């Protein structure tokens, strides 16, 4: 095949490159060749091979970089970078184990699998709907790399567009729920409810341990609550909340109550008196709700709810076999500092202009670590932005019209059912009916058989009851078809379109005192962009404020911001994948199940493990799931008392937070001066806690950017003392084909599909965090209450859908299939090479904090800026903001060490782009030197004043000790290619002191 292989360089002696200067003097057109320009190996060879599109450096550039590092082959370089004793055979991840497909072959295979799904229309409901995605949003947000390639907006000056959109999302949630404050989304409704439960527990001072769940709550939510409650020692009580809260013993220990409004069976119930009763018991009431229903129902904030959660996917996000979807979480103002997840707030920049940024970050896991009660480190930003745009596009009037039509069709269907002799058990409803079929049809199975024959899915409740839920995709023809299914099952006369009567559908099936009277979505943004022209311009107005991979490298360490290829994104929007309900019968989703099977198998080959679960829908969720599996394993052996988790001090903040959520006690392990794990300290603590040791969490390569020699020894120490090893797979991109977590000694690892396997970061989500486990842990992988996917010893569900965010699994499946084993291995080698070349270029200008005994880093490098603070008062943030003037997103700042930058170029960046970044960093080093030597003042210089906006540079007054030209165009390439921050440096403290979470 006509493919470029990094490994092909392994045995080749290095020939000097003819045209690879060590620096790029100007921004120039790329001279990279296309795959079709290369000589194919045969007439049958594909010309659209993906590896050539994915790996950034060309062959001669790879040769040049290897030579610059002092090696004569890629193999020699890798040998010096990755310890020999953890290397795996090249055959373990190869085109024999994972065959590669060309782009066109991938499209054909994806289409084949899509057609294997049966496109039944689902009325199952249970929190999932057939959303209608406005084309202007589908094409210009969901399918737009300007929206899906940016990272979480930690650098707000170059993220104002999606920050504004997320503020719109928050405003939408606050308005519809009538709550004081809302976050910028969570992973799904079930995990949002679990976060609400934990908030209620923490609000009680972690003293009251009973949480009551109304029996109208969805089963998937209840399952996730069971999983989460176990780790915190919370006792769940399930029953009728309206009658069961009278016992004094229960009320004395009650921390909170969860209700659903409308409930899973469609009932609309007044919870006002219940809320008062719960408050009298000094507890909180959490309400799961439906946004479209709230355009007609009295909002929870008006009847006393403390926390309101739900799923926003009904607002223009495909069902996608379960996700990803943006959950929401709103609460009273008094609870805001306990609220989980991202929060966008308004602040001001140095010029006094309003600007958005992430607010109240001291609540989050990267600050609180083991003191945190939530490990949330991402959201569902892309999906939240789609939902917000849906509300903006339709406006309050449009949303109410949709809701009233859905409600009217539900009423019409109820009347048709009654004509056929059926009884609807819930007299008050919005869009969902529970139907007693025992009279006309005798059993529910008769109805289901009739519906399946018509390619329609209904909700299976029990032997005599069937559920039906309507949404905006339903029309009159659908109502007639569905009514005739029930008529057929009852041997009743069929309904004719001519016989339809809509006389009574204008009267509402909602109690008068539960009808919404308050206005909603009053802000101008929801009342200004209702034509497609205006909507399109608003979308582009926002996206032009944000820097994404469409503009430049995003070298964020530990984030792996690689190419999100268009070819791997295309199957995502096939309707055969997008329009599938997560609880559809298994025989209707053969295509999805095959994708899932192949992805699980490939991930096991890559990690060296035995089994995989794709259910966790974020990396942090994967950590939590893996630790919960470990706990279940210990319990199965009669060792449930094991509750100590050893975690290096260098670990990501999610690690200790996840351990606490799983019911473990965190004991930190020291690091040595060279950044490696202190094996003596580990051995001492493992021995000390040998009778209670549950787990050890380790990231490999380490968060310091080095392959440590002692990883296998560390794992052996843990195993010898009765513990299990959790290997954090955040840095798996450095391992594929050269080592793997199983060989390193792990028992379980999670993977970030949104890092290593190319799912876009979406400006702050979605993500997927599947786990792979050794054979002895496989029986404990999570199951699901509606679609059983686990074994008898499985832990309860960790997300609302059986396969988590199933639709975006297609992206990683496509990525792996197109690269094949050899391409995956080559990608890792290129990522290692790019990082080491970058370290080589920067080493004479910055202090490289950690490297191995051969002077090599892994796939990322840590540079220490402490000397500049000491000499000139220049902080990490000053270097970061100045990089924005050069058109780059800054690397990860002040983590894992407060004075450092963690830089990860990935394999997708070309030598030209890497050199551009290095040139920028070197030039900034010179600018810092001017401050050190006194040529520029310490408090008024290029770094302290960065970033420089157009408004600042074009102001009439200029009183800075450097020219406007140097501020704007410090290198020649910027005159041809310049991304402009839209605000100056933002005042974080001001934003937290004057918290505003609504749009201007």
JSON list of C-alpha atoms in Angstrom, two decimals, residues 176 322 385 482 536 671 820 900 928 972 989:
[
{"chain": "A", "resi": 176, "resn": "UNK", "atom": "CA", "xyz": [-36.95, 27.70, 32.18]},
{"chain": "A", "resi": 322, "resn": "UNK", "atom": "CA", "xyz": [-27.73, 7.42, 24.23]},
{"chain": "A", "resi": 385, "resn": "UNK", "atom": "CA", "xyz": [-24.04, 25.08, 22.66]},
{"chain": "A", "resi": 482, "resn": "UNK", "atom": "CA", "xyz": [-49.90, 4.46, 16.22]},
{"chain": "A", "resi": 536, "resn": "UNK", "atom": "CA", "xyz": [-26.03, 31.95, 10.75]},
{"chain": "A", "resi": 671, "resn": "UNK", "atom": "CA", "xyz": [8.01, 12.07, 44.08]},
{"chain": "A", "resi": 820, "resn": "UNK", "atom": "CA", "xyz": [-4.68, 0.32, 11.49]},
{"chain": "A", "resi": 900, "resn": "UNK", "atom": "CA", "xyz": [5.70, 25.25, 34.79]},
{"chain": "A", "resi": 928, "resn": "UNK", "atom": "CA", "xyz": [11.61, 38.37, 28.95]},
{"chain": "A", "resi": 972, "resn": "UNK", "atom": "CA", "xyz": [6.98, 38.13, 10.17]},
{"chain": "A", "resi": 989, "resn": "UNK", "atom": "CA", "xyz": [-10.71, 37.86, 41.03]}
]
